PDB file of C-alpha atoms in Angstrom:
ATOM      1  CA  MET A  29      28.617   2.298  15.569  1.00 55.00           C
ATOM      2  CA  PRO A  30      26.295  -0.717  15.958  1.00 74.00           C
ATOM      3  CA  LEU A  31      22.686  -0.285  16.913  1.00 79.00           C
ATOM      4  CA  ARG A  32      21.671  -1.363  20.371  1.00 86.00           C
ATOM      5  CA  ARG A  33      18.684  -3.677  20.647  1.00 88.00           C
ATOM      6  CA  LEU A  34      16.240  -1.005  21.818  1.00 90.00           C
ATOM      7  CA  ASP A  35      17.471   1.955  19.747  1.00 91.00           C
ATOM      8  CA  GLU A  36      14.651   3.944  18.166  1.00 90.00           C
ATOM      9  CA  CYS A  37      14.288   6.264  15.213  1.00 85.00           C
ATOM     10  CA  PRO A  38      14.364   9.861  16.481  1.00 88.00           C
ATOM     11  CA  GLU A  39      11.623  10.866  13.998  1.00 83.00           C
ATOM     12  CA  CYS A  40       8.980   8.138  14.365  1.00 83.00           C
ATOM     13  CA  LEU A  41      10.189   6.339  17.541  1.00 87.00           C
ATOM     14  CA  ARG A  42      10.070   2.923  15.867  1.00 86.00           C
ATOM     15  CA  GLU A  43      12.573   0.272  16.922  1.00 90.00           C
ATOM     16  CA  LEU A  44      15.587  -0.021  14.611  1.00 89.00           C
ATOM     17  CA  HIS A  45      17.134  -3.400  15.541  1.00 90.00           C
ATOM     18  CA  VAL A  46      14.441  -5.292  13.628  1.00 92.00           C
ATOM     19  CA  CYS A  47      14.575  -7.875  10.853  1.00 92.00           C
ATOM     20  CA  ARG A  48      13.023  -5.595   8.260  1.00 89.00           C
ATOM     21  CA  MET A  49      15.874  -3.108   8.731  1.00 90.00           C
ATOM     22  CA  CYS A  50      18.544  -5.792   8.272  1.00 93.00           C
ATOM     23  CA  LEU A  51      20.780  -6.354   5.269  1.00 94.00           C
ATOM     24  CA  PHE A  52      19.941 -10.089   5.402  1.00 95.00           C
ATOM     25  CA  TYR A  53      16.147  -9.610   5.401  1.00 92.00           C
ATOM     26  CA  ASP A  54      14.416 -11.176   2.395  1.00 91.00           C
ATOM     27  CA  ALA A  55      10.627 -11.435   2.341  1.00 85.00           C
ATOM     28  CA  HIS A  56      10.831 -14.215  -0.279  1.00 89.00           C
ATOM     29  CA  HIS A  57      13.053 -16.497   1.815  1.00 91.00           C
ATOM     30  CA  PRO A  58      11.331 -19.157   3.991  1.00 90.00           C
ATOM     31  CA  LYS A  59      12.757 -17.683   7.234  1.00 92.00           C
ATOM     32  CA  ASN A  60      12.685 -14.127   5.810  1.00 92.00           C
ATOM     33  CA  CYS A  61      16.453 -14.132   6.327  1.00 95.00           C
ATOM     34  CA  ILE A  62      19.240 -15.196   3.986  1.00 95.00           C
ATOM     35  CA  GLU A  63      21.699 -15.726   6.869  1.00 95.00           C
ATOM     36  CA  GLU A  64      21.565 -19.495   7.422  1.00 93.00           C
ATOM     37  CA  GLU A  65      22.728 -19.415  11.050  1.00 94.00           C
ATOM     38  CA  ALA A  66      20.367 -16.649  12.172  1.00 94.00           C
ATOM     39  CA  PRO A  67      17.642 -17.636  14.640  1.00 93.00           C
ATOM     40  CA  GLU A  68      14.066 -17.746  13.409  1.00 91.00           C
ATOM     41  CA  ILE A  69      12.270 -14.546  14.397  1.00 92.00           C
ATOM     42  CA  ARG A  70       8.478 -14.427  14.378  1.00 91.00           C
ATOM     43  CA  GLU A  71       7.882 -10.681  14.634  1.00 91.00           C
ATOM     44  CA  MET A  72       9.894  -8.958  11.898  1.00 88.00           C
ATOM     45  CA  GLU A  73       9.025  -5.434  13.081  1.00 88.00           C
ATOM     46  CA  ARG A  74       9.947  -5.888  16.758  1.00 92.00           C
ATOM     47  CA  ALA A  75      13.379  -5.481  18.340  1.00 93.00           C
ATOM     48  CA  ASN A  76      15.228  -8.790  18.707  1.00 93.00           C
ATOM     49  CA  PHE A  77      18.504 -10.309  19.905  1.00 92.00           C
ATOM     50  CA  CYS A  78      19.815 -11.542  16.537  1.00 93.00           C
ATOM     51  CA  ASP A  79      23.628 -11.309  16.501  1.00 92.00           C
ATOM     52  CA  TYR A  80      23.703 -11.349  12.688  1.00 94.00           C
ATOM     53  CA  PHE A  81      21.856  -8.026  12.385  1.00 93.00           C
ATOM     54  CA  LYS A  82      23.489  -5.556   9.991  1.00 93.00           C
ATOM     55  CA  PRO A  83      21.598  -2.336   9.208  1.00 91.00           C
ATOM     56  CA  SER A  84      20.644  -2.025   5.573  1.00 91.00           C
ATOM     57  CA  PRO A  85      21.047   1.406   3.983  1.00 86.00           C
ATOM     58  CA  ASN A  86      18.125   0.588   1.648  1.00 82.00           C
ATOM     59  CA  ALA A  87      15.671  -0.641   4.275  1.00 79.00           C
ATOM     60  CA  TYR A  88      13.555   2.489   4.366  1.00 69.00           C
ATOM     61  CA  THR A  89      11.784   3.611   1.223  1.00 68.00           C
ATOM     62  CA  PRO A  90       9.206   6.414   1.490  1.00 67.00           C
ATOM     63  CA  GLU A  91       7.245   4.958  -1.442  1.00 67.00           C
ATOM     64  CA  SER A  92       6.558   1.691   0.376  1.00 66.00           C
ATOM     65  CA  LEU A  93       5.525   3.553   3.520  1.00 71.00           C
ATOM     66  CA  GLU A  94       3.155   5.736   1.500  1.00 79.00           C
ATOM     67  CA  ALA A  95       1.660   2.669  -0.217  1.00 78.00           C
ATOM     68  CA  GLU A  96       1.138   0.995   3.168  1.00 79.00           C
ATOM     69  CA  GLN A  97      -0.540   4.092   4.604  1.00 84.00           C
ATOM     70  CA  ASN A  98      -2.835   4.392   1.567  1.00 89.00           C
ATOM     71  CA  ALA A  99      -3.828   0.735   1.869  1.00 89.00           C
ATOM     72  CA  GLN A 100      -4.594   1.170   5.581  1.00 89.00           C
ATOM     73  CA  LYS A 101      -6.751   4.226   4.827  1.00 92.00           C
ATOM     74  CA  LYS A 102      -8.705   2.312   2.166  1.00 92.00           C
ATOM     75  CA  LEU A 103      -9.218  -0.595   4.537  1.00 90.00           C
ATOM     76  CA  ALA A 104     -10.387   1.678   7.355  1.00 91.00           C
ATOM     77  CA  LYS A 105     -12.797   3.436   4.980  1.00 90.00           C
ATOM     78  CA  LEU A 106     -14.130   0.111   3.739  1.00 89.00           C
ATOM     79  CA  PHE A 107     -14.916  -1.184   7.226  1.00 87.00           C
ATOM     80  CA  ALA A 108     -15.998   2.133   8.759  1.00 84.00           C
ATOM     81  CA  GLY A 109     -19.665   1.071   9.026  1.00 74.00           C
ATOM     82  CA  VAL A 110     -19.147  -2.579  10.012  1.00 69.00           C
ATOM     83  CA  ASP A 111     -20.921  -3.643  13.208  1.00 61.00           C
ATOM     84  CA  SER A 112     -18.276  -4.995  15.598  1.00 56.00           C
ATOM     85  CA  GLU A 113     -20.935  -7.033  17.455  1.00 56.00           C
ATOM     86  CA  ALA A 114     -21.374  -9.433  14.533  1.00 53.00           C
ATOM     87  CA  THR A 115     -19.871 -12.784  15.486  1.00 49.00           C
ATOM     88  CA  SER A 116     -20.357 -14.821  12.330  1.00 50.00           C
ATOM     89  CA  THR A 117     -20.597 -14.453   8.593  1.00 51.00           C
ATOM     90  CA  GLU A 118     -24.329 -15.126   8.704  1.00 47.00           C
ATOM     91  CA  GLN A 119     -24.871 -12.260  11.130  1.00 51.00           C
ATOM     92  CA  SER A 120     -22.754  -9.778   9.202  1.00 54.00           C
ATOM     93  CA  ILE A 121     -24.223 -10.669   5.787  1.00 56.00           C
ATOM     94  CA  GLY A 122     -27.954 -10.486   6.199  1.00 58.00           C
ATOM     95  CA  PRO A 123     -30.905  -9.507   4.030  1.00 54.00           C
ATOM     96  CA  ASP A 124     -29.314  -6.069   3.480  1.00 59.00           C
ATOM     97  CA  TYR A 125     -26.396  -7.671   1.608  1.00 61.00           C
ATOM     98  CA  ASP A 126     -25.539  -5.644  -1.506  1.00 66.00           C
ATOM     99  CA  LYS A 127     -23.073  -7.219  -3.925  1.00 67.00           C
ATOM    100  CA  SER A 128     -22.108  -3.833  -5.389  1.00 69.00           C
ATOM    101  CA  ASN A 129     -20.252  -3.029  -2.142  1.00 72.00           C
ATOM    102  CA  TRP A 130     -17.937  -5.978  -2.744  1.00 75.00           C
ATOM    103  CA  THR A 131     -16.369  -4.307  -5.777  1.00 78.00           C
ATOM    104  CA  GLU A 132     -14.477  -2.041  -3.371  1.00 78.00           C
ATOM    105  CA  VAL A 133     -13.210  -5.102  -1.502  1.00 76.00           C
ATOM    106  CA  GLU A 134     -12.127  -6.821  -4.702  1.00 79.00           C
ATOM    107  CA  ASP A 135     -10.309  -3.674  -5.868  1.00 79.00           C
ATOM    108  CA  LEU A 136      -8.140  -3.769  -2.729  1.00 79.00           C
ATOM    109  CA  PHE A 137      -6.758  -7.182  -3.664  1.00 81.00           C
ATOM    110  CA  LYS A 138      -6.094  -6.516  -7.350  1.00 76.00           C
ATOM    111  CA  LYS A 139      -2.535  -5.828  -8.422  1.00 60.00           C
TER     112      LYS A 139
END
């Protein structure tokens, strides 16, 4: 049975009719979709009206979700003490700037 546009996962309540759940989704393709006639969608994780949508049985992988959650935790920990009132780089990097803190930032972007 096809998914309706606003169907949600019963476990996490996320929308299911989304590009990232589609058989044609390809993150390395310019439109993120290998179906040539499909409309260009800007938000890959939001429900859409694409008529070419076919659910992919391999769309969900717990490992990728765990990696994403770990990255979000590291990012939140890294910016836990950042002053949200700072409006420019000069204000946020002042005389208290300590280069040793940047090693944590650089580690986030290493593969």
